[in-house]
Coordinates of C-alpha atoms in Angstrom, one line a residue:
M1 CA 149.2 191.5 74.9
V2 CA 146.5 189.6 74.0
Q3 CA 143.9 190.8 76.4
L4 CA 140.3 189.3 77.0
S5 CA 137.2 191.0 76.6
T6 CA 135.6 193.1 79.5
S7 CA 132.9 190.5 79.6
V8 CA 134.9 187.8 80.4
C9 CA 136.6 189.2 83.2
L10 CA 133.6 190.1 84.9
L11 CA 132.1 186.7 84.1
G12 CA 135.0 185.6 85.6
G13 CA 136.4 183.2 83.1
L14 CA 134.9 180.2 81.2
L15 CA 135.4 176.1 81.4
G16 CA 139.4 175.9 81.3
L17 CA 141.0 178.9 80.8
F18 CA 144.3 177.5 82.7
L19 CA 147.4 176.4 81.1
P20 CA 148.1 173.0 82.6
A21 CA 150.0 171.7 84.9
S22 CA 153.2 171.3 83.0
V23 CA 153.9 174.9 81.7
Q24 CA 155.5 176.8 84.3
M25 CA 154.6 180.8 84.5
A26 CA 156.5 183.7 85.3
P27 CA 156.0 185.5 88.2
T28 CA 153.5 187.4 89.5
P29 CA 153.0 190.8 87.4
D30 CA 154.4 193.7 89.2
R31 CA 150.8 195.4 88.1
M32 CA 149.1 192.9 90.2
C33 CA 150.2 194.3 93.8
P34 CA 148.8 197.8 93.9
P35 CA 145.3 196.3 93.6
L36 CA 146.2 193.1 96.2
Q37 CA 147.8 195.4 98.5
T38 CA 144.1 197.0 98.7
L39 CA 141.8 194.3 99.1
N40 CA 144.8 193.2 101.3
D41 CA 143.8 196.2 103.5
S42 CA 139.9 196.5 103.7
L43 CA 140.8 192.2 104.6
S44 CA 142.2 193.9 107.3
H45 CA 139.3 194.9 108.8
R46 CA 137.3 191.9 108.3
R47 CA 137.0 190.6 112.0
R48 CA 135.3 194.2 112.8
Y49 CA 132.8 193.4 110.2
M50 CA 132.5 189.6 109.7
K51 CA 132.7 188.8 113.6
H52 CA 131.3 191.6 116.1
N53 CA 128.2 192.7 113.9
F54 CA 127.2 189.1 113.1
P55 CA 125.2 186.7 115.6
I56 CA 127.8 184.7 117.9
N57 CA 128.0 181.1 115.9
Y58 CA 126.0 182.7 112.7
T59 CA 127.4 180.4 109.7
I60 CA 126.3 181.0 106.0
R61 CA 125.8 177.6 103.9
I62 CA 128.5 177.6 100.8
H63 CA 129.3 175.3 98.6
H64 CA 132.0 173.1 100.4
N65 CA 135.0 173.4 97.6
E66 CA 134.4 177.7 98.3
V67 CA 136.2 176.4 102.1
F68 CA 139.0 177.5 100.2
K69 CA 141.9 176.8 102.7
L70 CA 146.3 176.9 102.2
S71 CA 145.7 172.5 102.9
N72 CA 143.0 172.2 100.1
I73 CA 146.1 174.6 97.9
S74 CA 148.7 171.7 99.4
R75 CA 146.8 169.3 99.2
M76 CA 146.8 169.9 94.4
R77 CA 150.5 170.9 94.3
L78 CA 150.5 167.1 95.5
Q79 CA 148.0 166.3 93.3
V80 CA 149.4 167.8 90.5
E81 CA 152.8 167.1 89.7
G82 CA 154.0 170.7 88.4
L83 CA 151.4 172.0 89.3
D84 CA 151.3 176.2 87.4
E85 CA 150.2 178.4 90.2
L86 CA 148.6 180.1 87.7
V87 CA 145.7 177.6 87.7
L88 CA 145.4 178.3 91.8
Q89 CA 145.6 182.0 91.3
R90 CA 142.7 181.2 88.5
L91 CA 141.0 178.9 91.1
W92 CA 141.3 181.7 94.0
F93 CA 139.3 183.6 92.0
Q94 CA 136.8 182.0 91.3
V95 CA 136.2 180.5 94.5
N96 CA 136.6 183.9 96.3
Q97 CA 134.3 185.6 93.9
G98 CA 131.5 183.2 95.2
V99 CA 132.5 183.6 98.7
L100 CA 131.6 187.4 98.6
K101 CA 128.4 186.6 96.5
K102 CA 127.9 184.9 99.0
I103 CA 127.8 187.1 102.1
I104 CA 126.2 189.8 100.5
R105 CA 123.3 187.6 99.5
V106 CA 122.6 187.0 103.4
M107 CA 122.5 190.9 104.2
P108 CA 119.4 193.1 104.9
E109 CA 120.0 196.7 103.0
R110 CA 120.9 198.2 105.9
H111 CA 123.5 195.7 107.8
P112 CA 125.9 197.9 109.0
S113 CA 129.1 195.3 107.0
R114 CA 127.4 195.6 104.8
P115 CA 129.0 198.9 102.5
Y116 CA 132.2 197.3 104.1
T117 CA 131.3 193.6 102.1
A118 CA 130.1 195.6 98.5
E119 CA 133.4 197.8 99.0
L120 CA 135.5 194.5 99.4
E121 CA 134.2 192.9 96.3
R122 CA 134.8 196.0 94.3
R123 CA 138.1 196.0 94.8
F124 CA 138.2 192.1 94.4
R125 CA 137.0 192.1 91.3
D126 CA 139.9 195.2 90.4
A127 CA 141.6 192.8 91.3
E128 CA 140.5 190.2 89.0
G129 CA 140.5 192.3 85.7
V130 CA 144.5 193.1 86.4
F131 CA 145.1 189.9 86.7
V132 CA 143.2 188.7 83.4
Q133 CA 144.5 192.0 81.5
S134 CA 148.0 190.6 82.4
H135 CA 148.6 187.4 80.5
P136 CA 147.8 186.7 76.6
A137 CA 144.6 185.5 76.6
E138 CA 145.6 182.6 74.4
V139 CA 146.7 181.8 78.5
F140 CA 143.7 181.0 79.6
Q141 CA 142.6 178.7 76.4
Q142 CA 144.1 175.8 77.9
E143 CA 142.3 172.6 79.8
L144 CA 143.1 172.1 83.1
P145 CA 144.7 169.2 84.8
E146 CA 141.9 166.6 85.5
T147 CA 142.0 167.1 89.7
I148 CA 140.9 170.8 89.0
Q149 CA 138.6 170.7 86.2
D150 CA 136.3 168.8 88.5
T151 CA 136.8 171.6 91.5
W152 CA 135.8 174.4 88.9
D153 CA 132.6 172.4 87.3
D154 CA 131.6 171.6 90.8
L155 CA 131.9 175.4 91.1
T156 CA 130.5 176.6 88.4
E157 CA 127.0 174.1 89.0
E158 CA 124.0 175.7 89.1
P159 CA 123.2 175.2 92.8
D160 CA 119.3 173.5 92.4
R161 CA 121.8 170.3 90.9
V162 CA 124.5 170.3 94.0
P163 CA 124.1 167.3 96.8
E164 CA 122.4 168.5 99.3
S165 CA 126.0 166.9 100.3
R166 CA 128.2 169.2 99.1
W167 CA 127.2 172.0 100.9
R168 CA 128.8 173.4 104.0
F169 CA 128.6 175.8 106.7
A170 CA 131.0 178.5 107.8
S171 CA 130.7 181.9 109.5
P172 CA 132.0 185.4 107.2
K173 CA 134.4 185.6 109.1
S174 CA 136.5 182.2 109.1
L175 CA 135.6 182.5 104.6
L176 CA 136.9 185.6 105.1
D177 CA 140.1 184.2 106.9
N178 CA 140.8 181.2 104.1
F179 CA 141.0 184.3 101.8
C180 CA 143.5 186.3 103.0
H181 CA 146.0 183.4 103.8
T182 CA 145.3 181.7 100.4
M183 CA 145.8 184.7 98.9
H184 CA 149.0 185.6 101.1
C185 CA 150.1 182.5 100.0
L186 CA 149.2 182.5 96.0
F187 CA 150.8 186.2 95.1
S188 CA 153.1 186.2 97.8
E189 CA 155.5 188.1 96.5
C190 CA 153.2 191.1 97.1
F191 CA 153.2 190.6 100.2
A192 CA 157.2 190.8 101.0
S193 CA 158.4 191.3 104.3
T194 CA 161.2 193.8 105.4
E195 CA 162.7 190.9 107.6
A196 CA 163.0 187.4 107.1
Q197 CA 161.0 185.7 104.0
Q198 CA 157.7 184.8 105.5
D199 CA 156.0 181.3 103.9
Y200 CA 152.4 182.1 103.7
C201 CA 151.4 179.0 102.6
S202 CA 152.3 177.7 106.2
V203 CA 149.3 177.3 108.9
S204 CA 152.0 177.6 111.3
H205 CA 152.6 181.3 109.9
W206 CA 149.5 182.6 111.2
R207 CA 149.1 180.7 114.0
K208 CA 152.5 182.3 115.2
G209 CA 152.7 184.8 113.8
R210 CA 149.3 186.2 113.7
K211 CA 149.5 189.9 115.3
K212 CA 152.3 190.6 113.5
D213 CA 151.5 189.6 110.1
L214 CA 148.0 191.4 110.3
Q215 CA 147.5 194.4 110.3
P216 CA 145.8 196.0 113.4
E217 CA 142.4 196.7 113.3
S218 CA 141.0 201.0 112.8

């Protein structure tokens, strides 16, 4: 299997690192699950670190495409016929790379949530590295569907060139909620339940089963 260089892994990929929508990929590689499950362990403490340690109604400024919800995934699947999961998975990594950077950027060095967030980012990068290495390099050298390419271009645009209308404000907690929910949706095989099959891409799943499906705080 051909692998991308370490520098590409760390940079999160270059423009166009996706398969066309018509190509169907194999299920999530088994080696992806351990780092994603470790990441999920960290995310289970997000309420404590992203809500309790911030002022009430605290928000940060982010790109509108970084508000990446289950509804965004559903909409993209409708817009692009036969959209490959690899495309959405790669976009998920690109989105949340930016989200974590922006959350860390607003924290002073002594902020009580900074060590947690730095560790979360480290685990995220570990998962991204495994993701890239789990696929042949040529897989990441195909053109994106136009809709996804537009989103990717927006996310990688220089901040000072982004129009004011494209910026949004969101709480750190809500951003990590999106991070967690979309991770379960796009890598559902790594979070299989011993109970009945779960639809992690359904908003109702998270509303009805919050206490059951999210791990308790420590």
